[in-house]
Coordinates of C-alpha atoms in Angstrom, one line a residue:
M1 CA 205.9 172.7 7.1
N2 CA 209.4 172.0 8.4
P3 CA 209.4 168.2 7.9
I4 CA 212.1 166.5 9.8
E5 CA 214.6 164.0 8.5
S6 CA 214.5 160.6 10.1
K7 CA 217.9 159.6 11.4
A8 CA 217.0 156.0 12.2
G9 CA 218.9 153.9 9.7
P10 CA 219.6 150.1 9.7
E11 CA 222.3 150.7 12.3
A12 CA 219.7 152.2 14.6
E13 CA 217.5 149.2 14.5
T14 CA 220.2 146.8 15.8
S15 CA 222.0 147.4 19.0
P16 CA 224.9 145.4 20.4
F17 CA 223.0 145.3 23.7
L18 CA 219.9 143.9 22.0
T19 CA 221.8 141.4 20.0
A20 CA 223.3 140.2 23.2
A21 CA 220.0 139.9 24.9
D22 CA 218.0 138.5 22.1
P23 CA 219.8 135.1 21.9
L24 CA 219.3 134.7 25.7
R25 CA 215.6 135.4 25.2
G26 CA 215.5 132.9 22.4
L27 CA 216.9 130.3 24.7
I28 CA 214.3 130.7 27.4
V29 CA 211.6 128.6 25.7
P30 CA 214.0 125.8 24.6
M31 CA 215.6 125.7 28.0
V32 CA 212.2 125.5 29.8
L33 CA 210.9 122.9 27.3
L34 CA 214.1 120.8 27.6
L35 CA 214.0 121.1 31.4
S36 CA 210.3 120.1 31.5
I37 CA 211.0 117.2 29.2
A38 CA 213.9 116.1 31.4
V39 CA 211.8 116.3 34.6
V40 CA 209.0 114.3 33.0
V41 CA 211.4 111.7 31.7
I42 CA 213.1 111.5 35.1
I43 CA 209.7 111.1 36.8
A44 CA 208.6 108.5 34.3
I45 CA 211.8 106.5 34.6
S46 CA 211.6 106.7 38.4
W47 CA 208.0 105.6 38.3
F48 CA 208.6 102.6 36.1
A49 CA 211.8 101.8 38.0
A50 CA 209.9 101.8 41.2
E51 CA 207.1 99.6 39.8
R52 CA 209.8 97.2 38.5
L53 CA 211.5 97.2 41.8
D54 CA 208.2 96.4 43.6
H55 CA 207.5 93.6 41.1
E56 CA 211.0 92.1 41.4
T57 CA 210.9 92.4 45.2
E58 CA 207.6 90.5 45.3
N59 CA 209.0 87.8 43.0
R60 CA 212.1 87.6 45.2
D61 CA 210.0 87.3 48.3
V62 CA 207.9 84.6 46.8
A63 CA 211.0 82.7 45.8
L64 CA 212.4 83.0 49.3
A65 CA 209.1 81.8 50.8
R66 CA 209.1 78.8 48.4
T67 CA 212.7 78.1 49.4
A68 CA 211.8 78.2 53.1
L69 CA 209.0 75.8 52.5
A70 CA 211.2 73.5 50.4
T71 CA 213.9 73.7 53.1
E72 CA 211.4 72.7 55.8
A73 CA 210.1 69.8 53.7
E74 CA 213.7 68.7 53.0
R75 CA 214.6 68.9 56.7
L76 CA 211.6 66.9 57.8
G77 CA 212.1 64.3 55.0
F78 CA 215.7 63.9 56.0
L79 CA 214.7 63.4 59.6
A80 CA 212.1 60.8 58.7
K81 CA 214.7 58.9 56.7
D82 CA 217.3 59.1 59.4
L83 CA 214.9 57.8 62.0
S84 CA 213.5 54.9 59.8
Y85 CA 216.9 53.9 58.3
W86 CA 218.2 52.6 61.7
D87 CA 218.3 49.1 62.9
E88 CA 217.9 50.0 66.6
A89 CA 214.9 52.1 65.7
I90 CA 213.3 49.0 64.0
E91 CA 214.1 46.9 67.0
R92 CA 212.9 49.3 69.6
L93 CA 209.9 50.9 67.9
V94 CA 208.5 48.3 65.6
I95 CA 209.5 45.0 67.2
A96 CA 209.7 45.7 71.0
G97 CA 207.5 48.9 71.2
D98 CA 209.9 50.3 73.9
L99 CA 208.1 53.5 75.1
D100 CA 211.0 54.8 77.1
W101 CA 213.4 54.5 74.2
A102 CA 210.8 55.9 71.8
D103 CA 210.3 58.9 74.1
A104 CA 214.0 59.6 74.5
N105 CA 214.7 59.4 70.7
V106 CA 211.6 60.2 68.7
G107 CA 209.1 61.5 71.2
S108 CA 209.9 64.4 73.5
Y109 CA 213.4 64.6 72.1
A110 CA 212.3 65.2 68.5
Y111 CA 209.6 67.6 69.7
E112 CA 212.1 69.7 71.7
N113 CA 215.0 69.6 69.3
S114 CA 213.5 69.2 65.8
R115 CA 210.0 70.8 66.2
V116 CA 208.3 67.5 65.5
N117 CA 204.8 67.8 66.8
L118 CA 203.5 64.4 65.7
V119 CA 205.3 61.0 65.5
I120 CA 203.4 57.9 64.3
V121 CA 204.7 54.3 63.9
M122 CA 202.6 52.1 61.7
S123 CA 202.8 48.4 61.6
V124 CA 203.1 46.3 58.5
L125 CA 199.3 45.7 58.7
G126 CA 198.6 49.4 58.9
K127 CA 197.9 49.5 62.6
T128 CA 199.0 52.3 64.9
R129 CA 202.1 51.0 66.8
L130 CA 203.2 54.2 68.6
L131 CA 201.9 57.7 68.6
F132 CA 203.4 60.9 70.2
K133 CA 201.7 64.3 70.1
D134 CA 203.7 67.4 71.1
G135 CA 206.3 65.2 72.7
Q136 CA 203.8 63.2 74.8
I137 CA 202.5 59.6 74.3
Y138 CA 199.1 59.8 72.8
D139 CA 196.5 57.0 73.3
G140 CA 194.7 57.1 70.1
K141 CA 194.9 56.2 66.4
V142 CA 196.5 57.7 63.4
Q143 CA 193.0 58.3 62.0
D144 CA 192.5 60.9 64.7
F145 CA 195.0 63.2 62.8
L146 CA 195.1 62.0 59.1
A147 CA 192.4 61.4 56.7
P148 CA 192.2 57.9 55.3
A149 CA 193.1 59.1 51.8
M150 CA 196.2 60.9 53.1
L151 CA 197.2 58.0 55.2
D152 CA 196.8 55.5 52.3
F153 CA 198.8 57.7 50.0
L154 CA 201.6 58.1 52.5
T155 CA 201.9 54.4 53.3
R156 CA 201.7 53.3 49.6
T157 CA 204.2 55.9 48.5
A158 CA 206.7 55.1 51.3
N159 CA 206.4 51.4 50.6
A160 CA 207.1 52.0 46.9
A161 CA 210.6 53.1 47.8
P162 CA 213.5 50.6 47.1
M163 CA 213.7 47.8 49.6
G164 CA 217.3 48.4 50.3
E165 CA 217.0 52.2 51.1
P166 CA 214.0 54.3 52.4
E167 CA 212.8 57.2 50.3
P168 CA 210.7 59.6 52.3
V169 CA 207.6 61.3 50.9
V170 CA 206.5 64.8 52.0
R171 CA 203.0 66.3 51.9
Y172 CA 201.0 69.0 53.6
A173 CA 197.8 68.6 55.7
V174 CA 195.6 70.6 58.0
I175 CA 195.6 69.0 61.4
G176 CA 193.6 70.6 64.2
G177 CA 193.1 73.7 62.1
Q178 CA 196.8 74.2 61.6
V179 CA 198.9 73.4 58.5
H180 CA 201.5 70.7 59.1
T181 CA 204.4 69.5 57.0
I182 CA 204.2 65.6 57.0
A183 CA 207.0 63.2 56.0
A184 CA 206.6 59.4 55.8
S185 CA 209.3 56.8 55.4
A186 CA 209.4 53.0 55.4
F187 CA 211.5 51.3 58.1
T188 CA 214.5 49.8 56.3
P189 CA 217.4 47.7 57.9
E190 CA 220.9 49.1 57.7
L191 CA 222.6 45.8 57.1
D192 CA 222.9 44.5 53.6
S193 CA 221.3 41.1 52.9
D194 CA 223.0 38.2 51.1
G195 CA 220.6 38.5 48.1
P196 CA 217.9 40.7 46.7
L197 CA 215.1 41.4 49.1
K198 CA 211.6 40.4 48.1
R199 CA 209.3 43.4 48.0
S200 CA 206.9 43.2 50.9
P201 CA 205.0 45.7 53.1
R202 CA 207.1 47.5 55.6
P203 CA 206.4 49.4 58.8
I204 CA 206.0 53.2 58.3
L205 CA 207.3 56.1 60.3
I206 CA 205.2 59.3 59.9
I207 CA 206.3 62.6 61.5
A208 CA 204.7 66.1 61.2
S209 CA 205.8 69.6 62.0
V210 CA 203.3 72.4 62.5
M211 CA 203.7 75.8 60.8
D212 CA 203.2 77.7 64.0
E213 CA 204.2 81.2 65.1
G214 CA 207.7 80.1 65.9
F215 CA 208.2 78.6 62.5
L216 CA 206.8 81.7 60.8
A217 CA 208.9 84.1 63.0
G218 CA 212.0 82.3 61.9
I219 CA 211.2 82.6 58.2
A220 CA 210.1 86.3 58.7
D221 CA 213.4 87.1 60.4
A222 CA 215.5 85.2 57.9
F223 CA 213.9 86.6 54.8
L224 CA 212.5 90.0 56.1
L225 CA 208.9 89.1 55.3
E226 CA 206.4 91.4 57.1
D227 CA 203.4 90.1 59.0
L228 CA 204.0 86.5 57.8
A229 CA 201.0 84.2 58.3
V230 CA 199.4 81.0 57.0
S231 CA 196.0 81.3 55.3
L232 CA 193.7 78.4 54.4
A233 CA 192.0 80.6 51.8
L234 CA 193.4 82.5 48.8
P235 CA 194.4 85.9 50.2
D236 CA 193.3 89.2 48.7
A237 CA 195.4 91.2 46.2
A238 CA 196.8 93.4 49.0
R239 CA 199.0 90.6 50.2
V240 CA 201.7 88.5 48.6
Y241 CA 201.5 84.8 48.9
A242 CA 203.2 81.5 48.1
P243 CA 201.1 78.3 47.8
I244 CA 201.9 75.5 50.3
S245 CA 201.6 72.4 48.1
A246 CA 203.4 69.4 46.8
R247 CA 204.2 69.1 43.2
D248 CA 201.2 66.9 42.2
E249 CA 198.5 68.4 44.4
W250 CA 196.4 71.5 44.9
A251 CA 197.6 74.1 47.4
T252 CA 196.7 73.0 50.9
A253 CA 197.2 76.5 52.3
Y254 CA 199.0 79.8 51.5
L255 CA 201.9 81.5 53.1
T256 CA 201.0 85.2 53.0
W257 CA 202.7 88.4 54.0
N258 CA 202.5 92.2 53.4
P259 CA 204.4 93.4 50.4
S260 CA 207.5 95.4 51.2
R261 CA 207.2 97.6 48.1
P262 CA 210.6 99.4 48.3
G263 CA 209.8 101.1 45.0
T264 CA 206.6 102.6 46.4
R265 CA 208.4 103.8 49.5
L266 CA 211.1 105.2 47.3
R267 CA 208.5 107.2 45.3
Q268 CA 206.9 108.4 48.5
D269 CA 210.3 109.4 49.9
L270 CA 211.2 111.2 46.6
L271 CA 207.8 112.9 46.3
I272 CA 208.6 115.9 48.5
P273 CA 212.1 116.4 47.1
V274 CA 210.8 116.2 43.6
V275 CA 208.0 118.7 44.2
V276 CA 210.4 121.0 46.0
S277 CA 212.9 120.7 43.1
L278 CA 210.2 121.4 40.6
L279 CA 209.1 124.5 42.5
A280 CA 212.7 125.6 42.8
I281 CA 213.2 125.1 39.1
A282 CA 210.0 127.1 38.4
L283 CA 211.1 129.8 40.8
L284 CA 214.6 129.9 39.2
G285 CA 213.0 130.0 35.8
L286 CA 210.7 132.9 36.8
L287 CA 213.6 134.8 38.4
Y288 CA 215.8 134.2 35.4
T289 CA 213.0 135.4 33.1
R290 CA 212.4 138.5 35.2
R291 CA 216.2 139.2 35.4
L292 CA 216.5 138.7 31.6
A293 CA 213.5 140.9 31.0
R294 CA 215.0 143.6 33.2
A295 CA 218.3 143.2 31.5
R296 CA 216.6 143.5 28.1
R297 CA 214.8 146.7 29.2
E298 CA 218.0 148.2 30.5
A299 CA 219.8 147.2 27.3
E300 CA 217.0 148.8 25.2
A301 CA 217.1 151.9 27.4
I302 CA 220.9 152.2 27.0
S303 CA 220.6 151.5 23.3
M304 CA 218.0 154.1 22.8
A305 CA 219.9 156.6 24.9
L306 CA 223.1 155.9 22.9
E307 CA 221.1 156.2 19.6
R308 CA 219.5 159.4 20.7
E309 CA 222.9 160.7 21.8
R310 CA 224.3 159.9 18.4
E311 CA 221.3 161.5 16.7
L312 CA 221.7 164.7 18.8
R313 CA 225.4 164.7 18.0
D314 CA 224.7 164.4 14.3
L315 CA 221.9 167.0 14.4
K316 CA 224.1 169.5 16.3
S317 CA 226.9 169.0 13.8
R318 CA 224.4 169.6 11.0
F319 CA 223.0 172.5 12.9
I320 CA 226.4 174.2 13.2
S321 CA 227.0 173.6 9.5
T322 CA 223.5 174.9 8.6
V323 CA 223.8 178.0 10.8
S324 CA 227.1 178.7 9.3
H325 CA 225.6 178.5 5.9
E326 CA 222.6 180.6 6.9
M327 CA 224.8 183.3 8.4
R328 CA 226.9 183.4 5.3
T329 CA 224.2 185.1 3.2
P330 CA 223.4 188.0 5.5
L331 CA 227.1 188.5 6.2
A332 CA 227.7 188.6 2.5
T333 CA 224.9 191.2 2.1
I334 CA 226.4 193.2 5.0
Q335 CA 229.8 193.0 3.4
A336 CA 228.4 194.2 0.0
A337 CA 226.5 197.1 1.6
T338 CA 229.6 198.1 3.6
D339 CA 231.8 198.0 0.5
L340 CA 229.3 200.2 -1.4
L341 CA 229.2 202.7 1.4
D342 CA 233.0 202.6 1.7
H343 CA 233.8 203.1 -2.0
F344 CA 230.8 205.0 -3.4
G345 CA 229.3 206.6 -0.3
N346 CA 230.3 210.1 -1.4
R347 CA 228.5 209.6 -4.8
M348 CA 225.3 208.2 -3.3
T349 CA 222.3 210.2 -2.3
A350 CA 221.2 210.3 1.3
E351 CA 218.3 208.0 0.5
E352 CA 220.6 205.5 -1.1
R353 CA 222.9 205.5 1.8
Q354 CA 220.0 205.2 4.2
K355 CA 218.7 202.2 2.2
E356 CA 222.1 200.4 2.5
M357 CA 222.2 201.2 6.2
D358 CA 218.8 199.7 6.7
T359 CA 219.9 196.6 4.8
I360 CA 222.8 196.2 7.1
R361 CA 220.6 196.7 10.2
G362 CA 218.0 194.2 8.9
R363 CA 220.7 191.6 8.2
V364 CA 222.3 192.1 11.6
A365 CA 218.8 191.7 13.2
A366 CA 218.2 188.5 11.3
I367 CA 221.5 187.1 12.5
D368 CA 220.7 188.2 16.1
D369 CA 217.3 186.5 15.9
L370 CA 218.9 183.3 14.5
L371 CA 221.4 183.1 17.3
G372 CA 218.8 184.1 19.9
E373 CA 216.5 181.2 18.8
A374 CA 219.4 178.8 18.9
L375 CA 220.3 179.9 22.4
L376 CA 216.7 179.6 23.5
L377 CA 216.5 176.0 22.3
E378 CA 219.9 175.1 23.7
K379 CA 219.5 176.4 27.2
G380 CA 215.7 176.7 27.5
E381 CA 216.0 180.4 28.3
T382 CA 212.8 182.4 28.2
R383 CA 212.1 186.1 28.5
Q384 CA 209.7 187.7 31.0
P385 CA 206.5 188.1 28.9
A386 CA 205.3 191.6 28.3
P387 CA 201.7 191.4 27.0
E388 CA 200.5 194.3 24.8
D389 CA 197.6 194.9 22.4
I390 CA 198.5 193.5 18.9
D391 CA 196.7 194.0 15.6
L392 CA 197.1 190.4 14.5
P393 CA 196.2 190.8 10.8
A394 CA 198.6 193.7 10.6
M395 CA 201.3 191.6 12.1
I396 CA 200.7 188.8 9.7
R397 CA 200.8 191.2 6.7
A398 CA 204.0 192.9 8.0
H399 CA 205.8 189.5 8.3
W400 CA 204.6 188.6 4.8
Q401 CA 205.7 191.9 3.2
N402 CA 208.8 193.0 5.2
N403 CA 210.5 190.0 6.8
L404 CA 209.9 187.1 4.4
P405 CA 211.1 186.5 0.8
S406 CA 207.6 186.1 -0.5
E407 CA 208.6 187.1 -4.0
G408 CA 205.2 188.4 -4.9
R409 CA 203.3 185.2 -3.9
A410 CA 199.7 185.6 -2.8
L411 CA 198.6 185.6 0.9
E412 CA 195.0 184.7 1.6
L413 CA 194.2 186.2 5.0
V414 CA 190.7 185.5 6.3
D415 CA 189.6 187.0 9.7
E416 CA 186.4 185.2 10.7
R417 CA 186.1 186.7 14.2
P418 CA 182.8 188.3 14.9
V419 CA 184.6 191.5 15.8
A420 CA 188.0 192.4 14.5
A421 CA 189.9 193.6 17.5
T422 CA 193.4 193.6 18.9
V423 CA 194.6 190.6 20.9
R424 CA 196.8 190.9 24.0
F425 CA 199.9 188.7 23.9
D426 CA 203.6 189.1 24.3
R427 CA 204.6 190.6 20.9
R428 CA 207.9 188.9 20.4
T429 CA 206.5 185.4 21.3
L430 CA 203.5 185.8 19.0
S431 CA 205.8 187.2 16.3
Q432 CA 208.0 184.0 16.6
I433 CA 205.0 181.9 16.0
I434 CA 203.6 183.8 13.1
G435 CA 207.0 184.4 11.5
N436 CA 208.2 180.7 11.6
L437 CA 204.8 179.4 10.4
L438 CA 204.7 181.8 7.4
Q439 CA 208.4 181.1 6.7
N440 CA 207.9 177.4 6.6
A441 CA 204.8 177.7 4.4
L442 CA 206.7 179.8 1.9
K443 CA 209.9 177.7 2.0
Y444 CA 208.3 174.3 1.4
S445 CA 205.6 175.3 -1.2
A446 CA 205.9 176.2 -4.9
A447 CA 206.3 179.8 -6.2
D448 CA 202.9 179.9 -7.8
S449 CA 201.0 178.5 -4.8
T450 CA 198.9 180.4 -2.3
V451 CA 199.4 180.5 1.5
A452 CA 196.1 180.8 3.4
V453 CA 195.9 182.2 7.0
R454 CA 192.6 181.9 8.8
I455 CA 191.8 183.7 12.1
L456 CA 188.8 182.8 14.3
E457 CA 187.6 182.5 17.9
E458 CA 186.3 179.3 19.5
D459 CA 185.3 178.9 23.1
D460 CA 187.4 181.9 24.3
R461 CA 190.4 180.7 22.3
L462 CA 192.2 182.4 19.4
V463 CA 192.6 179.9 16.6
I464 CA 195.1 180.6 13.8
T465 CA 195.3 178.2 10.9
V466 CA 198.1 178.3 8.3
T467 CA 197.6 176.2 5.1
D468 CA 200.1 175.6 2.3
H469 CA 200.1 173.4 -0.7
G470 CA 203.7 172.4 -0.6
I471 CA 205.7 169.2 -0.3
G472 CA 204.1 168.1 3.0
I473 CA 205.5 166.1 5.9
P474 CA 206.1 162.3 5.5
Q475 CA 203.9 160.3 7.9
K476 CA 207.0 158.6 9.4
D477 CA 208.4 162.0 10.4
L478 CA 205.3 163.5 12.0
A479 CA 206.2 162.1 15.4
H480 CA 209.5 163.9 15.4
V481 CA 208.4 167.1 13.7
R482 CA 208.7 169.2 16.9
E483 CA 212.2 168.0 17.8
P484 CA 215.0 170.6 17.4
F485 CA 217.7 170.4 14.8
S486 CA 215.8 168.0 12.5
R487 CA 214.4 168.2 9.0
G488 CA 212.3 165.9 6.9
G489 CA 213.7 163.4 4.4
N490 CA 211.9 165.1 1.5
V491 CA 213.4 168.6 1.9
A492 CA 216.1 168.0 -0.8
D493 CA 218.1 171.1 -1.3
V494 CA 215.7 173.5 0.5
G495 CA 217.7 175.6 2.9
G496 CA 216.9 175.8 6.6
V497 CA 218.3 175.2 10.1
G498 CA 215.7 172.7 11.2
F499 CA 214.3 174.1 14.4
G500 CA 211.5 176.5 13.2
L501 CA 208.6 174.3 14.6
S502 CA 210.6 173.7 17.8
I503 CA 210.6 177.5 18.4
V504 CA 206.9 177.6 17.5
D505 CA 206.1 174.7 19.8
R506 CA 208.0 176.3 22.7
A507 CA 206.5 179.7 22.1
I508 CA 202.9 178.3 22.0
A509 CA 203.6 176.4 25.3
L510 CA 204.7 179.8 26.9
L511 CA 201.4 181.2 25.9
G512 CA 199.5 178.2 27.3
G513 CA 198.3 177.1 23.8
S514 CA 198.4 174.0 21.7
L515 CA 199.7 173.0 18.2
N516 CA 198.1 170.6 15.8
L517 CA 199.6 169.3 12.5
V518 CA 197.8 167.7 9.6
S519 CA 200.0 166.9 6.6
T520 CA 200.0 164.7 3.5
E521 CA 203.2 164.3 1.6
G522 CA 203.0 165.9 -1.8
E523 CA 199.8 167.8 -1.0
G524 CA 200.6 170.3 1.8
T525 CA 200.3 171.0 5.5
I526 CA 197.7 172.5 7.8
V527 CA 199.0 174.0 11.0
T528 CA 196.5 175.0 13.7
V529 CA 197.5 177.1 16.7
S530 CA 195.1 177.5 19.6
L531 CA 195.8 180.2 22.2
P532 CA 193.7 181.1 25.2
L533 CA 192.4 184.7 25.1
P534 CA 192.9 186.9 28.2
V535 CA 190.0 187.2 30.5
N536 CA 189.9 191.0 30.0
R537 CA 190.0 190.9 26.2
E538 CA 186.8 192.9 26.0
L539 CA 188.7 195.9 27.6
S540 CA 191.2 195.7 24.8
R541 CA 188.6 196.1 22.0

C-alpha cells in the first residue's frame, strides 16, 4: 500500500551543527571533573599549607620565647659579674658594709634601672652581709627567699669559677609565688696578683629579677605573643609554652601564650571567598550546560529543518519527474486516438469513433484528476462538501471495473452490514479514498492475487477494510507513509507518483474519520478506514 522510500541516508545522520555541538558536550564532563579536582587540590594544598604555617609559627614563637628567656638570663648574669668584678664593690659591700654606697649602686639604683628585685651579699662564711628587696634595705636573711639547696648550689657553683675572674651562674626559682631569674657571682678583685691565687671561699653576690607584668609586656610587644603569662603548672593544649629552666634541671615554670595561628585565620578568611567561588563555578557550569543544551537543541532543530527541506526538495523534484512520466502515457493514448480519428475517421463506424472519443475524454479526466490532487496537496485547497446518497458497493465495483487496470484480477467484496443501504457522504471525497486504496492494492500486489474489501458498521461508524497480499510496507517506512511525494524503498520499478495515501489521509480527515495501517513486508497490507455515519442515516435507507 504505497510504501514510502526513506530519504535518510548517512549524510542525514550527521549534521555540521551537531558535530560542532557534540565535541562541546563531550568536554563538559572532563571540564567539570578537572575543575573539581583542581578545586579539591587547591583546598587540600591550602589546608596543609595553613597547618604547616601554624606549626612553623608556633615553633618560631617558642624559639623567640626561649631567646627572650636566654637574653634575660644573659643580662642578669652579665650584671652580676659586673657588680662582683669591681674592687670598690668588694671594699664597700664586703669589707666596709657601706649601706649608702650599696643603696646608690646596687640597691635602689639597680631596682630602678636594671629591674633587680633582690640583691644579696654573702660573706665568705655564708652569712648574709647585705640584703635589698625591691630597692629597699631588708632586715632579714637570705633563707627568707632561697631554699637551702638552691643557696648551696649557687654559692658552690659561683666559688668554682676561676680565682682570677668571676663566672656567674644563672638559675630560676619561685620566690613569693613569682618566678625569678637568679644570677650568682663570686666577688673577684680586678688587680692582678704577683703569683697564682690559692683557691679559697669568696664572698658571693646574688641578684634576682622577677618575671612580672612589665617583663612579660616587653616580651609580648617585642615578639608579638598574645596573652603572655607565666604558669607554674604545665598549660593545656590550647596554649603554646616554653619551659623556664636551666640546662641541667627540670622546668621551674612555663612561659605560655595563645597561639597566633595565622594559617587558621587564613583558612577562615578564605572560607567565604572559596565557598562563593565554588558556588559561582557551579552556577557558571549550570549556565554553560543549559546554554550548551539550548544550543544543541537549536542546532538539532536547524539540522532537522535543513534535512527536511532537502528531502522536500528531492521529493518535489522526483514528483515533477514522476508526474511528467505519468502524464506521458495518457497523452500518448490521446495522441494515438487523435491520429486514428484524423486519418481513419471517415472509415470508422460511429461506435468506433465514439469509443476513441471516450478514450480521449477518460485520459483527459485522469490527467485532470492527477493535477487536481497535486494542487490539493500543494496548497491545501478543499472543495465545499456536497453530501449525497451513495451505493458504496456499487462505487467500489465501478472503480474496480472502469477506472483501474485490474486486468481480470479478482475482487472479494464482503458487505457485513446488517442492512445494505446507501451512505451519505461527499461523492468525490469518498471516491478519492476508495480509488486510491484500490489502486495501491492492485499496484503493489501480484497479478494472481486477490484484493479483499470488507464493509461493516461499528458504533455508528462505517468501517472499510482493504486487504492485499502484495509487497507490504517496510517497518522503517510506516512512520512516513502518509507524507506526500514519498514512496517505499521496496517499490523497485513499480510506477507511481507517491502521494496516494496522502490524498486518502486528507480526504478521511475532511470526513472526520481515521486511518489505520497494518503491514508486513513481503506479506501484504491491511488498510482500515473508519468514517462517522451521519445522524440521519436512517432516513437515507
